[in-house]
mmCIF file of C-alpha atoms in Angstrom:
data_model
loop_
_atom_site.group_PDB
_atom_site.id
_atom_site.type_symbol
_atom_site.label_atom_id
_atom_site.label_comp_id
_atom_site.label_asym_id
_atom_site.label_seq_id
_atom_site.Cartn_x
_atom_site.Cartn_y
_atom_site.Cartn_z
ATOM 1 C CA MET A 124 0.003 -0.001 0.002
ATOM 2 C CA ASN A 125 2.808 2.347 0.915
ATOM 3 C CA SER A 126 4.542 1.576 -2.395
ATOM 4 C CA LYS A 127 1.402 2.521 -4.316
ATOM 5 C CA ILE A 128 1.104 5.795 -2.423
ATOM 6 C CA LEU A 129 4.780 6.569 -3.088
ATOM 7 C CA LEU A 130 4.354 5.807 -6.798
ATOM 8 C CA ILE A 131 1.305 8.072 -7.044
ATOM 9 C CA ALA A 132 3.191 10.856 -5.279
ATOM 10 C CA ILE A 133 6.161 10.559 -7.652
ATOM 11 C CA LEU A 134 3.904 10.587 -10.697
ATOM 12 C CA SER A 135 2.065 13.647 -9.380
ATOM 13 C CA MET A 136 5.315 15.509 -8.816
ATOM 14 C CA THR A 137 6.576 14.573 -12.297
ATOM 15 C CA LEU A 138 3.375 15.616 -14.013
ATOM 16 C CA GLY A 139 3.276 18.826 -12.008
ATOM 17 C CA SER A 140 6.831 19.696 -13.005
ATOM 18 C CA SER A 141 6.060 18.936 -16.630
ATOM 19 C CA PHE A 142 2.992 21.143 -16.501
ATOM 20 C CA CYS A 143 4.955 24.050 -15.001
ATOM 21 C CA TYR A 144 7.682 23.659 -17.571
ATOM 22 C CA SER A 145 5.124 23.598 -20.381
ATOM 23 C CA GLN A 146 3.811 26.942 -19.225
ATOM 24 C CA GLN A 147 7.159 28.607 -19.942
ATOM 25 C CA LYS A 148 7.273 30.379 -23.288
ATOM 26 C CA LYS A 149 10.715 31.000 -24.783
ATOM 27 C CA ILE A 150 10.961 33.263 -27.834
ATOM 28 C CA THR A 151 14.068 34.331 -29.740
ATOM 29 C CA TYR A 152 13.591 37.746 -31.330
ATOM 30 C CA ASP A 153 15.442 38.742 -34.514
ATOM 31 C CA ILE A 154 15.354 42.450 -33.663
ATOM 32 C CA ASN A 155 16.982 43.394 -36.971
ATOM 33 C CA ARG A 156 14.168 41.677 -38.893
ATOM 34 C CA LEU A 157 11.507 43.101 -36.543
ATOM 35 C CA LEU A 158 12.739 46.585 -37.386
ATOM 36 C CA LYS A 159 12.337 45.900 -41.121
ATOM 37 C CA GLU A 160 8.867 44.454 -40.532
ATOM 38 C CA ASN A 161 7.749 47.485 -38.485
ATOM 39 C CA LYS A 162 7.244 45.384 -35.376
ATOM 40 C CA LEU A 163 9.187 47.699 -33.096
ATOM 41 C CA VAL A 164 7.761 50.925 -31.685
ATOM 42 C CA LYS A 165 9.810 54.139 -31.754
ATOM 43 C CA PRO A 166 8.144 56.564 -29.317
ATOM 44 C CA TYR A 167 10.313 59.507 -30.350
ATOM 45 C CA THR A 168 10.252 60.953 -33.853
ATOM 46 C CA ARG A 169 13.939 61.862 -33.782
ATOM 47 C CA GLN A 170 15.150 58.457 -32.649
ATOM 48 C CA THR A 171 18.034 56.836 -34.488
ATOM 49 C CA VAL A 172 17.717 53.079 -35.061
ATOM 50 C CA THR A 173 19.926 51.226 -37.538
ATOM 51 C CA GLY A 174 20.629 47.614 -38.363
ATOM 52 C CA LEU A 175 23.849 46.100 -37.071
ATOM 53 C CA THR A 176 25.937 43.188 -38.317
ATOM 54 C CA ASP A 177 29.039 42.300 -36.321
ATOM 55 C CA GLY A 178 30.289 38.801 -37.002
ATOM 56 C CA SER A 179 27.673 36.378 -35.746
ATOM 57 C CA LYS A 180 25.667 39.145 -34.137
ATOM 58 C CA GLN A 181 22.696 40.531 -36.054
ATOM 59 C CA GLY A 182 21.117 43.343 -34.132
ATOM 60 C CA LEU A 183 20.486 47.057 -33.787
ATOM 61 C CA THR A 184 22.195 50.262 -32.781
ATOM 62 C CA LEU A 185 19.800 52.694 -31.138
ATOM 63 C CA ASP A 186 19.182 55.496 -28.703
ATOM 64 C CA TYR A 187 16.299 56.006 -26.241
ATOM 65 C CA ILE A 188 13.636 53.280 -25.903
ATOM 66 C CA LEU A 189 12.536 50.849 -28.586
ATOM 67 C CA TRP A 190 9.464 48.866 -27.536
ATOM 68 C CA LEU A 191 8.560 45.413 -28.841
ATOM 69 C CA LYS A 192 5.171 45.713 -30.470
ATOM 70 C CA ASP A 193 2.331 43.664 -28.908
ATOM 71 C CA VAL A 194 4.533 42.000 -26.266
ATOM 72 C CA ASN A 195 3.307 42.067 -22.669
ATOM 73 C CA PHE A 196 6.131 40.964 -20.385
ATOM 74 C CA LYS A 197 5.169 39.784 -16.897
ATOM 75 C CA THR A 198 7.761 37.619 -15.157
ATOM 76 C CA GLY A 199 10.570 35.557 -16.560
ATOM 77 C CA THR A 200 14.061 35.849 -18.019
ATOM 78 C CA ILE A 201 15.476 38.323 -20.538
ATOM 79 C CA ASP A 202 18.717 37.405 -22.293
ATOM 80 C CA ILE A 203 20.477 40.023 -24.414
ATOM 81 C CA ASP A 204 23.912 40.808 -25.821
ATOM 82 C CA LEU A 205 24.961 44.435 -25.310
ATOM 83 C CA ARG A 206 27.817 46.702 -26.288
ATOM 84 C CA GLY A 207 28.334 50.243 -25.046
ATOM 85 C CA ARG A 208 30.960 52.932 -25.501
ATOM 86 C CA ASP A 209 34.020 53.832 -23.436
ATOM 87 C CA VAL A 210 33.025 57.458 -22.982
ATOM 88 C CA PHE A 211 32.723 58.666 -19.371
ATOM 89 C CA GLN A 212 29.147 59.477 -18.353
ATOM 90 C CA GLN A 213 27.811 59.089 -21.900
ATOM 91 C CA SER A 214 27.069 55.374 -22.406
ATOM 92 C CA PHE A 215 24.062 53.819 -20.685
ATOM 93 C CA LEU A 216 22.151 50.835 -22.069
ATOM 94 C CA GLY A 217 19.909 48.005 -20.926
ATOM 95 C CA ILE A 218 16.351 46.724 -20.857
ATOM 96 C CA ALA A 219 13.112 48.551 -19.974
ATOM 97 C CA PHE A 220 10.176 46.429 -18.799
ATOM 98 C CA HIS A 221 6.784 46.664 -17.087
ATOM 99 C CA GLY A 222 6.381 49.833 -19.060
ATOM 100 C CA VAL A 223 3.260 51.953 -19.269
ATOM 101 C CA ASP A 224 4.957 54.517 -21.488
ATOM 102 C CA THR A 225 8.327 56.249 -21.835
ATOM 103 C CA THR A 226 8.023 57.890 -18.395
ATOM 104 C CA THR A 227 6.616 54.985 -16.368
ATOM 105 C CA ASN A 228 8.715 51.831 -16.515
ATOM 106 C CA ASP A 229 11.384 49.731 -14.809
ATOM 107 C CA VAL A 230 14.929 49.653 -16.207
ATOM 108 C CA ILE A 231 18.005 47.518 -15.658
ATOM 109 C CA TYR A 232 20.899 49.277 -17.314
ATOM 110 C CA PHE A 233 24.691 49.272 -17.488
ATOM 111 C CA ARG A 234 27.469 51.878 -17.521
ATOM 112 C CA PRO A 235 30.220 50.191 -19.569
ATOM 113 C CA PHE A 236 32.682 53.044 -18.982
ATOM 114 C CA ASN A 237 32.771 51.983 -15.303
ATOM 115 C CA PHE A 238 33.299 48.252 -15.864
ATOM 116 C CA GLN A 239 37.053 48.245 -15.379
ATOM 117 C CA SER A 240 37.613 51.583 -13.702
ATOM 118 C CA THR A 241 40.507 51.758 -11.255
ATOM 119 C CA ASP A 242 38.171 53.680 -8.963
ATOM 120 C CA THR A 243 36.435 51.107 -6.715
ATOM 121 C CA LEU A 244 33.339 53.255 -6.227
ATOM 122 C CA ARG A 245 32.934 53.845 -9.945
ATOM 123 C CA ARG A 246 33.067 50.106 -10.556
ATOM 124 C CA LYS A 247 30.178 49.703 -8.115
ATOM 125 C CA HIS A 248 28.158 52.048 -10.376
ATOM 126 C CA SER A 249 28.281 49.593 -13.308
ATOM 127 C CA VAL A 250 24.777 48.078 -13.258
ATOM 128 C CA GLN A 251 21.697 49.712 -11.781
ATOM 129 C CA TYR A 252 17.968 49.283 -11.355
ATOM 130 C CA MET A 253 15.623 52.246 -11.468
ATOM 131 C CA CYS A 254 11.860 52.651 -11.426
ATOM 132 C CA SER A 255 10.600 55.721 -13.233
ATOM 133 C CA PRO A 256 9.205 58.197 -12.406
ATOM 134 C CA ASP A 257 9.180 57.686 -8.633
ATOM 135 C CA PHE A 258 12.645 56.205 -8.150
ATOM 136 C CA PRO A 259 15.156 57.656 -10.625
ATOM 137 C CA TRP A 260 18.785 56.594 -10.416
ATOM 138 C CA ASP A 261 20.025 59.656 -8.550
ATOM 139 C CA LYS A 262 17.339 59.418 -5.849
ATOM 140 C CA LEU A 263 18.129 55.750 -5.258
ATOM 141 C CA ARG A 264 21.865 56.431 -5.100
ATOM 142 C CA LYS A 265 21.389 59.282 -2.612
ATOM 143 C CA GLU A 266 18.830 57.591 -0.348
ATOM 144 C CA HIS A 267 19.998 53.955 -0.693
ATOM 145 C CA PRO A 268 23.684 54.022 -1.626
ATOM 146 C CA LEU A 269 24.943 50.826 -3.302
ATOM 147 C CA VAL A 270 21.635 49.018 -2.763
ATOM 148 C CA TYR A 271 20.211 49.354 -6.274
ATOM 149 C CA GLU A 272 23.565 49.333 -8.122
ATOM 150 C CA ASN A 273 26.710 47.261 -8.115
ATOM 151 C CA GLU A 274 29.803 46.264 -10.050
ATOM 152 C CA VAL A 275 29.537 43.554 -12.688
ATOM 153 C CA ASN A 276 31.293 40.224 -12.278
ATOM 154 C CA PRO A 277 33.006 39.182 -14.488
ATOM 155 C CA SER A 278 34.034 42.604 -15.745
ATOM 156 C CA PRO A 279 34.039 43.018 -19.547
ATOM 157 C CA LEU A 280 35.981 45.630 -21.445
ATOM 158 C CA ALA A 281 34.059 48.864 -21.878
ATOM 159 C CA THR A 282 33.864 48.441 -25.662
ATOM 160 C CA ALA A 283 33.275 44.675 -25.733
ATOM 161 C CA TRP A 284 30.061 42.766 -26.269
ATOM 162 C CA PHE A 285 28.726 41.257 -23.026
ATOM 163 C CA HIS A 286 25.784 39.057 -22.202
ATOM 164 C CA ALA A 287 23.141 40.034 -19.637
ATOM 165 C CA ARG A 288 20.536 37.752 -18.132
ATOM 166 C CA ILE A 289 17.825 39.627 -16.261
ATOM 167 C CA VAL A 290 15.513 37.502 -14.145
ATOM 168 C CA VAL A 291 12.283 39.358 -13.259
ATOM 169 C CA ASN A 292 10.229 37.780 -10.514
ATOM 170 C CA ALA A 293 7.045 39.077 -8.916
ATOM 171 C CA GLY A 294 8.959 40.845 -6.154
ATOM 172 C CA ASP A 295 12.607 41.022 -7.123
ATOM 173 C CA ILE A 296 15.071 41.250 -9.995
ATOM 174 C CA VAL A 297 18.362 39.391 -10.407
ATOM 175 C CA VAL A 298 21.016 40.264 -13.001
ATOM 176 C CA TYR A 299 23.793 37.983 -14.252
ATOM 177 C CA VAL A 300 26.619 39.020 -16.612
ATOM 178 C CA ASP A 301 28.476 36.842 -19.111
ATOM 179 C CA HIS A 302 26.850 33.589 -17.963
ATOM 180 C CA SER A 303 28.234 33.835 -14.428
ATOM 181 C CA ASP A 304 26.516 31.786 -11.711
ATOM 182 C CA LYS A 305 27.037 34.699 -9.306
ATOM 183 C CA PRO A 306 24.566 37.569 -9.705
ATOM 184 C CA SER A 307 25.952 41.053 -10.269
ATOM 185 C CA LEU A 308 22.794 42.653 -8.855
ATOM 186 C CA THR A 309 19.828 41.523 -6.769
ATOM 187 C CA VAL A 310 17.152 44.070 -5.882
ATOM 188 C CA LYS A 311 13.554 44.291 -4.776
ATOM 189 C CA LYS A 312 11.046 45.742 -7.231
ATOM 190 C CA LEU A 313 9.873 49.196 -6.276
ATOM 191 C CA ASN A 314 6.332 49.027 -7.679
ATOM 192 C CA ASN A 315 3.359 46.672 -7.943
ATOM 193 C CA ARG A 316 3.176 46.470 -11.731
ATOM 194 C CA GLN A 317 3.158 42.826 -12.793
ATOM 195 C CA GLY A 318 3.302 43.322 -16.544
ATOM 196 C CA GLY A 319 3.668 45.837 -19.342
ATOM 197 C CA LEU A 320 5.780 46.930 -22.266
ATOM 198 C CA ILE A 321 9.297 45.596 -22.762
ATOM 199 C CA GLY A 322 12.001 47.141 -24.906
ATOM 200 C CA LEU A 323 15.608 48.003 -25.568
ATOM 201 C CA TRP A 324 16.817 51.045 -23.652
ATOM 202 C CA SER A 325 19.716 53.427 -24.292
ATOM 203 C CA SER A 326 20.487 56.905 -23.055
ATOM 204 C CA GLY A 327 23.264 59.216 -24.125
ATOM 205 C CA LEU A 328 25.360 57.662 -26.860
ATOM 206 C CA PRO A 329 23.723 54.928 -28.961
ATOM 207 C CA GLY A 330 24.090 51.351 -27.745
ATOM 208 C CA ASP A 331 24.302 48.021 -29.575
ATOM 209 C CA PHE A 332 21.857 45.147 -28.976
ATOM 210 C CA ALA A 333 21.707 41.590 -30.338
ATOM 211 C CA ASN A 334 20.411 38.089 -29.573
ATOM 212 C CA LEU A 335 17.293 38.940 -27.586
ATOM 213 C CA VAL A 336 15.601 35.927 -25.975
ATOM 214 C CA ILE A 337 12.620 36.254 -23.639
ATOM 215 C CA THR A 338 11.302 33.405 -21.514
ATOM 216 C CA GLN A 339 8.148 33.978 -19.489
#
């Protein structure tokens, strides 16, 4: 009798795991092709978005926000290859999500010019979370120093491609760089939005983006 109960329990756990796994939806986005097919939304008329081919990477170079059309991101994992510029205080790029519009959204972004700085504090300003409009980067830095930003590990060159994996849960966000098992940043979400727009985000100089994969 006990063997039968154990067998039923194992089968239930297996089927339950299979069901949960089946609910995950993984999509690889060819952002270069999406641009040509008008499936990306440019909220600013003067935005610059161009196709990019760099070896095996097919992507885009852009400034500001570029939303994915008709994609509602809730929770899950965002994988993206990024490349910034080695210009102090002028290269910021990452992912915007749970967006309502260009002023209300969450952002995980990087400052590549700080990646390998000899200044320890600057290195700790390499990856940051912000929640606009209530919690901009400067307010978080002033009121919660080094809580919502950190250095990246491993540390890429400022002008090199690097991989970011952003795990968005219901209550927190975890960021990994270059396939490391150790997170570079772990923070609590600062709002109750559980879904919304998702897009590529760059401020200052244009940033490069390729190999976008979203699992939710």
